[in-house]
Short mmCIF file of C-alpha atoms in Angstrom, two decimals:
data_model
loop_
_atom_site.label_atom_id
_atom_site.label_comp_id
_atom_site.label_asym_id
_atom_site.label_seq_id
_atom_site.Cartn_x
_atom_site.Cartn_y
_atom_site.Cartn_z
CA MET A 1 17.66 10.89 -8.17
CA SER A 2 16.54 14.53 -7.97
CA GLU A 3 15.29 14.26 -4.39
CA THR A 4 16.69 12.07 -1.65
CA ILE A 5 14.34 9.23 -0.76
CA ASN A 6 14.54 8.27 2.91
CA ILE A 7 13.74 4.67 3.81
CA LEU A 8 13.40 3.43 7.38
CA VAL A 9 14.37 -0.20 8.06
CA VAL A 10 13.01 -1.53 11.36
CA ASP A 11 14.43 -4.96 12.21
CA ASP A 12 15.97 -6.36 15.40
CA GLU A 13 18.26 -8.62 13.32
CA LYS A 14 21.27 -6.39 12.64
CA GLU A 15 22.63 -8.60 9.85
CA ILE A 16 19.39 -8.33 7.87
CA ALA A 17 19.08 -4.58 8.41
CA ASP A 18 22.70 -4.09 7.29
CA LEU A 19 22.19 -6.25 4.18
CA VAL A 20 19.05 -4.35 3.18
CA GLU A 21 20.88 -1.06 3.75
CA ILE A 22 23.71 -2.07 1.38
CA TYR A 23 21.30 -2.77 -1.48
CA LEU A 24 19.14 0.30 -0.89
CA VAL A 25 22.11 2.65 -0.62
CA SER A 26 23.52 1.24 -3.86
CA ASP A 27 20.22 2.21 -5.51
CA GLY A 28 20.58 5.80 -4.28
CA TYR A 29 18.31 5.76 -1.23
CA LYS A 30 19.19 7.17 2.20
CA VAL A 31 18.60 4.53 4.87
CA TYR A 32 17.67 5.00 8.51
CA LYS A 33 17.74 1.95 10.77
CA ALA A 34 15.97 1.08 14.00
CA ASN A 35 16.24 -2.19 15.92
CA ASN A 36 12.82 -1.95 17.57
CA ALA A 37 9.42 -0.38 16.97
CA GLU A 38 9.73 2.34 19.61
CA GLU A 39 12.99 3.54 18.08
CA GLY A 40 11.44 3.41 14.61
CA LEU A 41 8.47 5.54 15.66
CA GLU A 42 10.90 8.06 17.14
CA VAL A 43 12.72 8.32 13.80
CA LEU A 44 9.39 8.95 12.06
CA THR A 45 8.68 11.92 14.34
CA LYS A 46 12.03 13.56 13.58
CA THR A 47 12.71 12.72 9.93
CA GLN A 48 10.73 12.81 6.70
CA ILE A 49 10.54 9.13 5.81
CA HIS A 50 9.17 8.05 2.42
CA MET A 51 8.90 4.29 3.05
CA VAL A 52 9.17 1.79 5.92
CA LEU A 53 10.50 -1.77 5.73
CA LEU A 54 9.14 -3.33 8.88
CA ASP A 55 9.90 -6.67 10.54
CA ILE A 56 6.88 -8.31 12.15
CA MET A 57 8.52 -10.35 14.91
CA MET A 58 10.35 -7.98 17.27
CA PRO A 59 10.74 -7.84 21.05
CA GLY A 60 8.42 -5.36 22.75
CA MET A 61 6.04 -3.74 20.27
CA ASP A 62 5.71 -5.97 17.22
CA GLY A 63 5.60 -4.84 13.61
CA LEU A 64 1.84 -5.25 13.26
CA THR A 65 1.23 -2.83 16.14
CA MET A 66 3.78 -0.37 14.77
CA CYS A 67 2.15 -0.54 11.34
CA LYS A 68 -1.22 0.36 12.87
CA LYS A 69 0.34 3.31 14.68
CA ILE A 70 1.99 4.60 11.49
CA ARG A 71 -1.32 4.34 9.63
CA GLU A 72 -3.03 6.57 12.21
CA THR A 73 -1.23 9.56 10.72
CA ASN A 74 0.75 8.50 7.67
CA ASN A 75 0.07 6.89 4.27
CA ILE A 76 3.68 6.22 3.24
CA PRO A 77 4.31 2.77 1.75
CA ILE A 78 5.01 -0.02 4.25
CA ILE A 79 6.52 -3.37 3.31
CA MET A 80 6.33 -6.03 6.01
CA LEU A 81 9.24 -8.46 6.46
CA SER A 82 8.52 -11.77 8.17
CA ALA A 83 9.90 -15.26 8.66
CA LYS A 84 6.30 -16.50 8.62
CA SER A 85 4.84 -17.34 5.23
CA THR A 86 1.29 -18.60 5.84
CA ASP A 87 -1.68 -16.89 4.20
CA LEU A 88 -3.02 -15.90 7.64
CA ASP A 89 0.20 -14.09 8.51
CA LYS A 90 0.11 -12.21 5.20
CA ILE A 91 -3.54 -11.28 5.70
CA LEU A 92 -2.74 -9.97 9.19
CA GLY A 93 0.15 -7.90 7.83
CA LEU A 94 -1.86 -6.42 4.98
CA GLY A 95 -4.89 -5.97 7.22
CA THR A 96 -2.99 -3.65 9.55
CA GLY A 97 -2.26 -1.30 6.65
CA ALA A 98 0.86 -2.68 4.96
CA ASP A 99 1.15 -2.34 1.19
CA ASP A 100 3.23 -5.43 0.57
CA TYR A 101 4.66 -8.48 2.38
CA VAL A 102 8.03 -10.17 1.82
CA THR A 103 8.94 -13.48 3.41
CA LYS A 104 12.36 -14.13 4.92
CA PRO A 105 14.78 -15.28 3.65
CA PHE A 106 14.29 -13.01 0.65
CA ASN A 107 16.28 -12.21 -2.44
CA PRO A 108 17.57 -8.64 -1.90
CA LEU A 109 17.04 -7.85 -5.58
CA GLU A 110 13.38 -8.88 -5.32
CA LEU A 111 13.01 -6.69 -2.23
CA THR A 112 14.54 -3.65 -3.96
CA ALA A 113 12.26 -4.24 -6.97
CA ARG A 114 9.25 -4.12 -4.65
CA VAL A 115 10.61 -1.00 -2.98
CA LYS A 116 10.86 0.72 -6.37
CA SER A 117 7.34 -0.39 -7.31
CA GLN A 118 5.81 0.99 -4.11
CA LEU A 119 7.77 4.25 -4.29
CA ARG A 120 6.75 4.73 -7.92
CA ARG A 121 3.12 4.48 -6.88
CA TYR A 122 3.64 6.77 -3.90
CA THR A 123 5.35 9.51 -5.93
CA GLN A 124 2.33 9.57 -8.23
CA LEU A 125 0.57 11.33 -5.35
CA ASN A 126 2.33 14.44 -6.74
CA PRO A 127 1.67 14.13 -10.47
CA ASN A 128 3.32 16.37 -13.07
CA SER A 129 1.23 19.52 -13.22
CA ALA A 130 2.28 20.02 -16.85
CA VAL A 131 -0.04 17.19 -17.80
CA ASN A 132 -3.27 19.08 -18.14
CA GLU A 133 -5.90 16.36 -17.85
CA SER A 134 -7.78 17.54 -14.79
CA ALA A 135 -11.23 16.97 -16.20
CA LYS A 136 -10.32 13.55 -17.52
CA ASN A 137 -8.69 12.60 -14.24
CA GLU A 138 -11.67 13.41 -12.03
CA ILE A 139 -14.40 10.82 -11.75
CA GLY A 140 -17.80 11.24 -10.12
CA ILE A 141 -19.86 8.10 -9.68
CA ARG A 142 -22.41 6.82 -7.11
CA GLY A 143 -21.58 9.39 -4.41
CA LEU A 144 -17.87 8.92 -5.03
CA THR A 145 -15.52 11.61 -6.38
CA ILE A 146 -11.91 10.74 -7.25
CA ASN A 147 -9.34 13.22 -8.47
CA LYS A 148 -6.23 11.56 -9.91
CA ASP A 149 -4.27 14.83 -9.99
CA ASN A 150 -4.33 15.45 -6.25
CA HIS A 151 -5.48 11.98 -5.12
CA LYS A 152 -8.40 13.51 -3.26
CA VAL A 153 -11.28 11.09 -2.66
CA THR A 154 -14.66 11.99 -1.23
CA VAL A 155 -17.51 9.62 -0.42
CA TYR A 156 -20.88 11.38 -0.16
CA GLY A 157 -19.07 14.64 0.58
CA GLU A 158 -16.70 13.23 3.20
CA GLU A 159 -13.01 13.16 2.30
CA ILE A 160 -11.22 9.89 3.03
CA LYS A 161 -7.48 9.20 3.19
CA LEU A 162 -6.28 6.25 1.12
CA THR A 163 -2.92 4.59 0.68
CA PRO A 164 -1.54 4.65 -2.89
CA ILE A 165 -2.60 1.05 -3.52
CA GLU A 166 -6.10 1.61 -2.16
CA PHE A 167 -6.42 4.66 -4.40
CA ASP A 168 -5.26 2.74 -7.46
CA ILE A 169 -7.76 -0.07 -6.85
CA LEU A 170 -10.63 2.39 -6.41
CA PHE A 171 -9.60 4.44 -9.46
CA LEU A 172 -9.36 1.28 -11.58
CA LEU A 173 -12.90 0.19 -10.67
CA ALA A 174 -14.40 3.68 -10.97
CA SER A 175 -12.70 4.27 -14.34
CA ASN A 176 -14.46 1.20 -15.76
CA PRO A 177 -18.05 1.41 -14.44
CA GLY A 178 -20.01 -1.80 -14.81
CA ARG A 179 -16.96 -3.90 -15.66
CA VAL A 180 -16.16 -6.79 -13.32
CA PHE A 181 -12.48 -7.20 -12.46
CA SER A 182 -11.24 -10.50 -11.09
CA THR A 183 -8.75 -10.46 -8.21
CA ASP A 184 -6.05 -11.59 -10.65
CA GLU A 185 -6.81 -8.68 -13.01
CA ILE A 186 -6.79 -6.15 -10.16
CA PHE A 187 -3.48 -7.50 -8.88
CA GLU A 188 -1.80 -7.40 -12.29
CA LYS A 189 -3.05 -3.89 -13.12
CA VAL A 190 -2.45 -2.30 -9.72
CA TRP A 191 0.71 -4.07 -8.58
CA ASN A 192 2.11 -4.32 -12.14
CA GLU A 193 3.33 -7.82 -11.35
CA LYS A 194 2.46 -11.32 -12.38
CA VAL A 195 -0.14 -12.97 -10.16
CA TYR A 196 1.35 -13.81 -6.76
CA GLU A 197 -1.26 -15.07 -4.32
CA ALA A 198 -3.45 -12.32 -5.66
CA ASN A 199 -6.74 -13.44 -4.17
CA ASN A 200 -5.92 -12.88 -0.48
CA THR A 201 -3.87 -9.75 -1.14
CA VAL A 202 -6.61 -8.04 -3.16
CA MET A 203 -9.39 -9.13 -0.80
CA VAL A 204 -7.59 -7.63 2.20
CA HIS A 205 -7.10 -4.29 0.41
CA ILE A 206 -10.73 -4.25 -0.77
CA ARG A 207 -11.87 -4.92 2.80
CA ARG A 208 -9.70 -2.08 4.09
CA LEU A 209 -10.97 0.21 1.34
CA ARG A 210 -14.59 -0.58 2.16
CA GLY A 211 -13.92 0.12 5.83
CA LYS A 212 -12.61 3.61 5.05
CA MET A 213 -15.60 4.23 2.77
CA LYS A 214 -17.95 3.09 5.58
CA GLU A 215 -19.57 0.63 3.18
CA ASP A 216 -21.01 -1.43 6.06
CA THR A 217 -23.30 1.49 6.97
CA ARG A 218 -24.71 1.97 3.46
CA GLN A 219 -27.63 0.16 1.93
CA ASN A 220 -26.41 0.88 -1.62
CA LYS A 221 -22.76 -0.06 -1.58
CA ILE A 222 -20.38 1.61 -4.03
CA ILE A 223 -18.15 -1.45 -4.56
CA THR A 224 -20.14 -4.52 -5.56
CA THR A 225 -18.90 -8.08 -5.09
CA VAL A 226 -19.81 -10.41 -7.94
CA TRP A 227 -19.47 -13.73 -6.19
CA GLY A 228 -17.08 -16.13 -7.86
CA VAL A 229 -16.02 -13.47 -10.37
CA GLY A 230 -14.65 -10.29 -8.77
CA TYR A 231 -15.52 -6.66 -8.03
CA LYS A 232 -17.11 -3.73 -9.85
CA ILE A 233 -18.57 -0.25 -9.41
CA GLU A 234 -21.89 0.22 -11.18
CA LYS A 235 -22.69 3.33 -13.21
#
């Protein structure tokens, strides 16, 4: 690994944090641990962290609140860890800004695979400048401008900050104007995984994306819902 990747694990269960650390370190990552949200936020102010693995149920500030606070200033990938497995819990976790959600008890190898997937997407925020496709990688459509080289997105002249997953969803739709993508298709293309409760996961990210784009204030929305089918961006 040419550059050290720093991962912060925030979990009040020491055994779980230690287990996660063993697997991440064996994959070449540097691990920082915090046993509560306040301590985790302190680490984030002092160290360049590239990803957070965040337990939801913690004494004091819970993981959902911490996730919101991180998202106020930072778009690094966040994977929520929780003993709860209902759809509502997952929607709450994703709705606060998390990129993925893993239910305890989890297979450590599955967790590390998800870590790699999210980091791969995040590192694409700094694409290889030797690939000279700037014109091809900038899309202008319906008041929306997306540049894949620098991941800059503007909506009617106003720049918005997106997480890597939000960017990938928007770029997918904008790259295929007029085409309707089902939630399953979006999940498979953006997450690069087989369908895993795709409907709720995609809907939460679309809702978050629309909020950042201030779609509720616009008469002519950029992202169109095709009821019963999926989502599209018209030409």
